[in-house]
PDB file of C-alpha atoms in Angstrom:
ATOM      1  CA  UNK A   1      73.174 100.455 115.493  1.00 53.00           C
ATOM      2  CA  UNK A   2      77.120  99.413 114.494  1.00 82.00           C
ATOM      3  CA  UNK A   3      77.487  96.915 112.566  1.00 86.00           C
ATOM      4  CA  UNK A   4      80.706  94.482 111.565  1.00 90.00           C
ATOM      5  CA  UNK A   5      79.406  93.291 108.156  1.00 95.00           C
ATOM      6  CA  UNK A   6      81.818  94.335 105.490  1.00 95.00           C
ATOM      7  CA  UNK A   7      79.020  94.951 102.977  1.00 96.00           C
ATOM      8  CA  UNK A   8      77.330  97.336 105.503  1.00 95.00           C
ATOM      9  CA  UNK A   9      80.590  98.789 106.523  1.00 94.00           C
ATOM     10  CA  UNK A  10      81.891  99.861 102.909  1.00 94.00           C
ATOM     11  CA  UNK A  11      78.397 100.819 102.210  1.00 94.00           C
ATOM     12  CA  UNK A  12      78.315 103.623 105.021  1.00 94.00           C
ATOM     13  CA  UNK A  13      82.118 104.712 103.689  1.00 93.00           C
ATOM     14  CA  UNK A  14      80.846 105.482 100.522  1.00 93.00           C
ATOM     15  CA  UNK A  15      77.786 106.780 101.173  1.00 95.00           C
ATOM     16  CA  UNK A  16      79.129 108.658 103.901  1.00 95.00           C
ATOM     17  CA  UNK A  17      78.690 112.894 103.827  1.00 96.00           C
ATOM     18  CA  UNK A  18      81.410 115.229 103.684  1.00 94.00           C
ATOM     19  CA  UNK A  19      81.998 116.404 107.505  1.00 94.00           C
ATOM     20  CA  UNK A  20      82.540 112.285 107.705  1.00 94.00           C
ATOM     21  CA  UNK A  21      84.438 111.915 105.039  1.00 95.00           C
ATOM     22  CA  UNK A  22      86.891 114.894 106.269  1.00 94.00           C
ATOM     23  CA  UNK A  23      87.512 112.865 109.272  1.00 94.00           C
ATOM     24  CA  UNK A  24      88.631 109.976 107.094  1.00 95.00           C
ATOM     25  CA  UNK A  25      91.477 112.036 105.488  1.00 96.00           C
ATOM     26  CA  UNK A  26      93.250 112.350 108.876  1.00 96.00           C
ATOM     27  CA  UNK A  27      96.831 111.574 108.559  1.00 96.00           C
ATOM     28  CA  UNK A  28      99.734 111.503 111.345  1.00 96.00           C
ATOM     29  CA  UNK A  29     102.305 114.278 111.463  1.00 96.00           C
ATOM     30  CA  UNK A  30     106.084 113.858 111.470  1.00 96.00           C
ATOM     31  CA  UNK A  31     107.672 114.041 115.100  1.00 95.00           C
ATOM     32  CA  UNK A  32     109.111 117.396 115.021  1.00 94.00           C
ATOM     33  CA  UNK A  33     105.697 118.716 113.965  1.00 93.00           C
ATOM     34  CA  UNK A  34     104.243 117.008 116.400  1.00 92.00           C
ATOM     35  CA  UNK A  35     106.587 118.214 119.150  1.00 90.00           C
ATOM     36  CA  UNK A  36     106.080 121.698 118.053  1.00 90.00           C
ATOM     37  CA  UNK A  37     102.362 121.488 117.052  1.00 89.00           C
ATOM     38  CA  UNK A  38     101.542 119.453 120.298  1.00 88.00           C
ATOM     39  CA  UNK A  39      99.225 117.207 117.966  1.00 91.00           C
ATOM     40  CA  UNK A  40      99.703 113.937 116.612  1.00 92.00           C
ATOM     41  CA  UNK A  41      96.932 113.713 113.501  1.00 93.00           C
ATOM     42  CA  UNK A  42      95.214 116.191 111.184  1.00 94.00           C
ATOM     43  CA  UNK A  43      93.167 116.006 107.726  1.00 95.00           C
ATOM     44  CA  UNK A  44      95.584 116.673 105.006  1.00 96.00           C
ATOM     45  CA  UNK A  45      94.906 120.077 103.095  1.00 95.00           C
ATOM     46  CA  UNK A  46      95.964 121.051  99.510  1.00 96.00           C
ATOM     47  CA  UNK A  47      99.262 122.812 100.132  1.00 95.00           C
ATOM     48  CA  UNK A  48     100.331 120.294 102.766  1.00 96.00           C
ATOM     49  CA  UNK A  49     104.252 118.486 102.327  1.00 96.00           C
ATOM     50  CA  UNK A  50     103.703 115.048 102.615  1.00 97.00           C
ATOM     51  CA  UNK A  51     105.605 111.721 102.299  1.00 97.00           C
ATOM     52  CA  UNK A  52     104.609 108.300 101.226  1.00 97.00           C
ATOM     53  CA  UNK A  53     105.284 105.718 104.201  1.00 96.00           C
ATOM     54  CA  UNK A  54     103.675 102.821 102.272  1.00 95.00           C
ATOM     55  CA  UNK A  55     103.106 101.374  99.165  1.00 93.00           C
ATOM     56  CA  UNK A  56     105.215 101.235  95.816  1.00 93.00           C
ATOM     57  CA  UNK A  57     106.039 104.699  95.705  1.00 95.00           C
ATOM     58  CA  UNK A  58     107.249 104.550  99.427  1.00 96.00           C
ATOM     59  CA  UNK A  59     109.524 107.591 100.524  1.00 95.00           C
ATOM     60  CA  UNK A  60     108.489 109.784  97.980  1.00 96.00           C
ATOM     61  CA  UNK A  61     107.889 113.631  99.216  1.00 97.00           C
ATOM     62  CA  UNK A  62     105.931 116.622  97.827  1.00 96.00           C
ATOM     63  CA  UNK A  63     102.849 119.195  97.811  1.00 97.00           C
ATOM     64  CA  UNK A  64      99.328 117.959  97.590  1.00 97.00           C
ATOM     65  CA  UNK A  65      97.791 119.291  94.394  1.00 96.00           C
ATOM     66  CA  UNK A  66      94.102 117.939  94.639  1.00 96.00           C
ATOM     67  CA  UNK A  67      92.160 116.077  97.290  1.00 96.00           C
ATOM     68  CA  UNK A  68      89.202 113.954  95.728  1.00 96.00           C
ATOM     69  CA  UNK A  69      86.825 113.512  98.670  1.00 95.00           C
ATOM     70  CA  UNK A  70      84.632 111.094  96.385  1.00 94.00           C
ATOM     71  CA  UNK A  71      87.073 108.684  95.360  1.00 95.00           C
ATOM     72  CA  UNK A  72      89.099 109.095  99.093  1.00 96.00           C
ATOM     73  CA  UNK A  73      92.591 109.847  96.918  1.00 97.00           C
ATOM     74  CA  UNK A  74      94.959 112.568  97.144  1.00 97.00           C
ATOM     75  CA  UNK A  75      97.348 113.808  94.354  1.00 98.00           C
ATOM     76  CA  UNK A  76     101.079 115.066  94.885  1.00 97.00           C
ATOM     77  CA  UNK A  77     103.019 117.406  92.960  1.00 96.00           C
ATOM     78  CA  UNK A  78     105.353 114.996  90.552  1.00 94.00           C
ATOM     79  CA  UNK A  79     103.979 111.767  91.319  1.00 95.00           C
ATOM     80  CA  UNK A  80     102.844 110.856  87.847  1.00 95.00           C
ATOM     81  CA  UNK A  81     102.844 107.725  85.602  1.00 95.00           C
ATOM     82  CA  UNK A  82     102.733 107.539  81.637  1.00 94.00           C
ATOM     83  CA  UNK A  83      99.970 105.816  79.614  1.00 94.00           C
ATOM     84  CA  UNK A  84     100.804 103.608  76.699  1.00 94.00           C
ATOM     85  CA  UNK A  85      99.447 106.970  74.000  1.00 94.00           C
ATOM     86  CA  UNK A  86     102.201 108.894  76.173  1.00 92.00           C
ATOM     87  CA  UNK A  87      99.964 110.919  78.266  1.00 95.00           C
ATOM     88  CA  UNK A  88     100.608 111.428  82.061  1.00 95.00           C
ATOM     89  CA  UNK A  89      98.163 111.132  84.606  1.00 95.00           C
ATOM     90  CA  UNK A  90      98.627 111.737  88.373  1.00 96.00           C
ATOM     91  CA  UNK A  91      98.859 108.952  90.767  1.00 96.00           C
ATOM     92  CA  UNK A  92      96.024 108.620  93.144  1.00 96.00           C
ATOM     93  CA  UNK A  93      97.239 107.988  97.403  1.00 97.00           C
ATOM     94  CA  UNK A  94      94.677 107.012  99.929  1.00 96.00           C
ATOM     95  CA  UNK A  95      95.704 109.297 102.904  1.00 96.00           C
ATOM     96  CA  UNK A  96      96.352 106.830 105.495  1.00 95.00           C
ATOM     97  CA  UNK A  97      99.697 105.718 103.169  1.00 96.00           C
ATOM     98  CA  UNK A  98     101.169 109.467 104.179  1.00 97.00           C
ATOM     99  CA  UNK A  99     102.621 111.523 106.615  1.00 97.00           C
ATOM    100  CA  UNK A 100     102.658 115.237 106.945  1.00 97.00           C
ATOM    101  CA  UNK A 101     105.988 116.852 107.195  1.00 96.00           C
ATOM    102  CA  UNK A 102     105.304 120.528 106.502  1.00 95.00           C
ATOM    103  CA  UNK A 103     101.968 122.340 107.178  1.00 95.00           C
ATOM    104  CA  UNK A 104      99.833 124.832 105.469  1.00 94.00           C
ATOM    105  CA  UNK A 105      98.882 127.386 107.835  1.00 93.00           C
ATOM    106  CA  UNK A 106      97.314 130.165 105.773  1.00 93.00           C
ATOM    107  CA  UNK A 107      93.787 129.473 106.433  1.00 92.00           C
ATOM    108  CA  UNK A 108      93.114 131.134 110.267  1.00 93.00           C
ATOM    109  CA  UNK A 109      90.225 128.497 110.877  1.00 94.00           C
ATOM    110  CA  UNK A 110      92.926 125.620 110.788  1.00 92.00           C
ATOM    111  CA  UNK A 111      95.244 127.751 113.099  1.00 92.00           C
ATOM    112  CA  UNK A 112      92.213 127.818 115.448  1.00 93.00           C
ATOM    113  CA  UNK A 113      91.572 123.899 115.303  1.00 91.00           C
ATOM    114  CA  UNK A 114      95.776 123.578 116.006  1.00 91.00           C
ATOM    115  CA  UNK A 115      95.272 125.954 119.051  1.00 91.00           C
ATOM    116  CA  UNK A 116      92.307 124.024 120.523  1.00 92.00           C
ATOM    117  CA  UNK A 117      93.754 120.744 119.772  1.00 90.00           C
ATOM    118  CA  UNK A 118      96.731 122.092 121.954  1.00 88.00           C
ATOM    119  CA  UNK A 119      94.938 123.357 124.944  1.00 89.00           C
ATOM    120  CA  UNK A 120      92.943 120.096 125.162  1.00 90.00           C
ATOM    121  CA  UNK A 121      96.016 117.880 125.212  1.00 87.00           C
ATOM    122  CA  UNK A 122      97.786 120.155 127.705  1.00 86.00           C
ATOM    123  CA  UNK A 123      94.315 119.636 130.133  1.00 90.00           C
ATOM    124  CA  UNK A 124      94.250 116.121 129.594  1.00 90.00           C
ATOM    125  CA  UNK A 125      97.901 115.539 130.654  1.00 88.00           C
ATOM    126  CA  UNK A 126      97.616 118.134 133.547  1.00 89.00           C
ATOM    127  CA  UNK A 127      94.778 115.945 134.877  1.00 91.00           C
ATOM    128  CA  UNK A 128      96.654 112.684 134.490  1.00 91.00           C
ATOM    129  CA  UNK A 129      99.953 113.993 136.507  1.00 89.00           C
ATOM    130  CA  UNK A 130      97.360 115.315 139.217  1.00 90.00           C
ATOM    131  CA  UNK A 131      95.730 111.933 139.529  1.00 89.00           C
ATOM    132  CA  UNK A 132      99.237 110.066 139.614  1.00 88.00           C
ATOM    133  CA  UNK A 133     100.307 112.914 142.414  1.00 87.00           C
ATOM    134  CA  UNK A 134      97.274 111.689 144.313  1.00 86.00           C
ATOM    135  CA  UNK A 135      98.042 108.338 144.295  1.00 84.00           C
ATOM    136  CA  UNK A 136     101.622 108.551 145.587  1.00 81.00           C
ATOM    137  CA  UNK A 137     100.212 110.573 148.118  1.00 81.00           C
ATOM    138  CA  UNK A 138      97.577 108.290 149.291  1.00 77.00           C
ATOM    139  CA  UNK A 139     100.294 105.371 149.222  1.00 76.00           C
ATOM    140  CA  UNK A 140     102.657 106.925 151.564  1.00 67.00           C
ATOM    141  CA  UNK A 141     101.643 106.395 155.380  1.00 60.00           C
ATOM    142  CA  UNK A 142     101.004 109.553 157.588  1.00 57.00           C
ATOM    143  CA  UNK A 143     103.816 109.063 160.310  1.00 59.00           C
ATOM    144  CA  UNK A 144     102.047 110.020 164.264  1.00 58.00           C
ATOM    145  CA  UNK A 145     104.251 111.998 166.581  1.00 56.00           C
ATOM    146  CA  UNK A 146     105.547 110.758 169.146  1.00 58.00           C
ATOM    147  CA  UNK A 147     103.315 112.438 172.127  1.00 57.00           C
ATOM    148  CA  UNK A 148     100.502 110.708 170.189  1.00 54.00           C
ATOM    149  CA  UNK A 149     101.995 107.199 170.577  1.00 52.00           C
ATOM    150  CA  UNK A 150     102.961 107.685 174.598  1.00 52.00           C
ATOM    151  CA  UNK A 151      99.034 108.521 175.208  1.00 60.00           C
ATOM    152  CA  UNK A 152      98.199 105.388 173.245  1.00 57.00           C
ATOM    153  CA  UNK A 153      96.382 102.910 175.930  1.00 60.00           C
ATOM    154  CA  UNK A 154      98.619 100.044 176.964  1.00 61.00           C
ATOM    155  CA  UNK A 155      97.914  97.067 175.397  1.00 66.00           C
ATOM    156  CA  UNK A 156      95.457  94.453 177.255  1.00 66.00           C
ATOM    157  CA  UNK A 157      97.134  90.749 177.741  1.00 62.00           C
ATOM    158  CA  UNK A 158      95.762  88.294 175.552  1.00 65.00           C
ATOM    159  CA  UNK A 159      93.359  86.030 177.406  1.00 63.00           C
ATOM    160  CA  UNK A 160      94.924  82.522 177.752  1.00 64.00           C
ATOM    161  CA  UNK A 161      93.103  79.852 175.431  1.00 59.00           C
ATOM    162  CA  UNK A 162      90.817  77.713 177.667  1.00 60.00           C
ATOM    163  CA  UNK A 163      91.941  74.138 177.894  1.00 58.00           C
ATOM    164  CA  UNK A 164      89.815  71.810 176.574  1.00 57.00           C
ATOM    165  CA  UNK A 165      91.257  68.715 177.691  1.00 57.00           C
ATOM    166  CA  UNK A 166      88.451  68.402 180.972  1.00 55.00           C
ATOM    167  CA  UNK A 167      85.958  68.892 178.523  1.00 63.00           C
ATOM    168  CA  UNK A 168      86.758  66.258 176.488  1.00 58.00           C
ATOM    169  CA  UNK A 169      87.099  64.097 179.306  1.00 56.00           C
ATOM    170  CA  UNK A 170      83.506  64.796 180.236  1.00 59.00           C
ATOM    171  CA  UNK A 171      81.871  64.373 177.410  1.00 60.00           C
ATOM    172  CA  UNK A 172      84.106  61.035 176.672  1.00 57.00           C
ATOM    173  CA  UNK A 173      82.443  59.921 180.084  1.00 54.00           C
ATOM    174  CA  UNK A 174      78.834  60.670 178.883  1.00 60.00           C
ATOM    175  CA  UNK A 175      79.488  58.873 175.663  1.00 57.00           C
ATOM    176  CA  UNK A 176      80.356  55.877 177.042  1.00 57.00           C
ATOM    177  CA  UNK A 177      77.538  53.558 178.272  1.00 57.00           C
ATOM    178  CA  UNK A 178      77.316  52.036 181.529  1.00 56.00           C
ATOM    179  CA  UNK A 179      78.840  48.423 181.704  1.00 59.00           C
ATOM    180  CA  UNK A 180      76.693  45.574 182.842  1.00 60.00           C
ATOM    181  CA  UNK A 181      77.350  43.530 185.247  1.00 56.00           C
ATOM    182  CA  UNK A 182      79.111  40.185 184.308  1.00 60.00           C
ATOM    183  CA  UNK A 183      76.867  37.242 184.885  1.00 60.00           C
ATOM    184  CA  UNK A 184      78.415  33.570 186.261  1.00 55.00           C
ATOM    185  CA  UNK A 185      77.663  31.128 183.872  1.00 56.00           C
ATOM    186  CA  UNK A 186      76.256  28.530 185.057  1.00 55.00           C
ATOM    187  CA  UNK A 187      77.559  24.736 184.359  1.00 60.00           C
ATOM    188  CA  UNK A 188      75.459  22.768 181.961  1.00 55.00           C
ATOM    189  CA  UNK A 189      74.594  19.375 183.759  1.00 54.00           C
ATOM    190  CA  UNK A 190      74.169  16.680 181.860  1.00 52.00           C
ATOM    191  CA  UNK A 191      70.716  15.260 182.222  1.00 58.00           C
ATOM    192  CA  UNK A 192      70.633  11.357 183.552  1.00 52.00           C
ATOM    193  CA  UNK A 193      68.992   9.155 180.938  1.00 55.00           C
ATOM    194  CA  UNK A 194      67.428   5.854 181.219  1.00 63.00           C
ATOM    195  CA  UNK A 195      70.197   4.168 179.984  1.00 65.00           C
ATOM    196  CA  UNK A 196      72.461   5.358 182.700  1.00 71.00           C
ATOM    197  CA  UNK A 197      69.872   4.235 185.339  1.00 73.00           C
ATOM    198  CA  UNK A 198      69.185   0.549 184.065  1.00 77.00           C
ATOM    199  CA  UNK A 199      72.955  -0.054 184.036  1.00 78.00           C
ATOM    200  CA  UNK A 200      73.653   0.832 187.556  1.00 81.00           C
ATOM    201  CA  UNK A 201      70.719  -1.273 188.587  1.00 81.00           C
ATOM    202  CA  UNK A 202      72.259  -4.404 186.670  1.00 83.00           C
ATOM    203  CA  UNK A 203      75.540  -3.851 188.568  1.00 82.00           C
ATOM    204  CA  UNK A 204      73.672  -3.584 191.655  1.00 82.00           C
ATOM    205  CA  UNK A 205      71.621  -6.652 190.852  1.00 83.00           C
ATOM    206  CA  UNK A 206      75.376  -8.472 189.823  1.00 83.00           C
ATOM    207  CA  UNK A 207      76.940  -7.311 193.150  1.00 83.00           C
ATOM    208  CA  UNK A 208      74.075  -8.643 195.379  1.00 82.00           C
ATOM    209  CA  UNK A 209      74.031 -11.759 193.488  1.00 80.00           C
ATOM    210  CA  UNK A 210      77.832 -12.391 194.257  1.00 80.00           C
ATOM    211  CA  UNK A 211      77.218 -11.392 197.929  1.00 80.00           C
ATOM    212  CA  UNK A 212      74.614 -14.127 198.007  1.00 78.00           C
ATOM    213  CA  UNK A 213      76.921 -16.599 197.001  1.00 77.00           C
ATOM    214  CA  UNK A 214      79.675 -16.024 199.040  1.00 77.00           C
ATOM    215  CA  UNK A 215      77.577 -15.875 202.152  1.00 77.00           C
ATOM    216  CA  UNK A 216      75.888 -19.676 201.302  1.00 74.00           C
ATOM    217  CA  UNK A 217      79.515 -21.345 201.005  1.00 75.00           C
ATOM    218  CA  UNK A 218      80.468 -19.360 204.094  1.00 74.00           C
ATOM    219  CA  UNK A 219      77.759 -21.431 205.625  1.00 70.00           C
ATOM    220  CA  UNK A 220      78.468 -24.621 204.146  1.00 60.00           C
TER     221      UNK A 220
END
């Protein structure tokens, strides 16, 4: 399983076997070498000419004299420092800080590695170009000849949309409830009370008395 813990990453780095340490020593090639060899990176070897690209010794160029795979350091010819007692020591440089400017091609196995990498890169580039060409062909529309266009059947006239007004009116008529016939309100008649009848009786009695008096005076 892969892990992102720093302690485990360091442990794997310092306990790695030689075939994995060999890959850690890969360094980029100079632009001129990259064009001529068709390779971007290669593991450094003794006899390669490299240039330091980072650190205190940036810009220094020289041949590799020793490769220490145990400590992950390379030693370049001419890059030394003096100790207090006057002795000189080679300064170790990490392979990630250098760029290969000249390759040592004495080893036939290294030449075969370069050929194999160059062929693999060419195959990848050709496959990418073929895929791009196929996409362009698919994007272009295929034009049909005029004869095929003439033979095509005439398009049917589009059906007119049906009017929805009549349907709406019908639905509205159905939805409205039937109106009830209007009822004539009867006038409320006041009921005769006993008081009104008594008043009328009194008035009639008075009128009768007056009439009786008038008749008696007329007889006299």
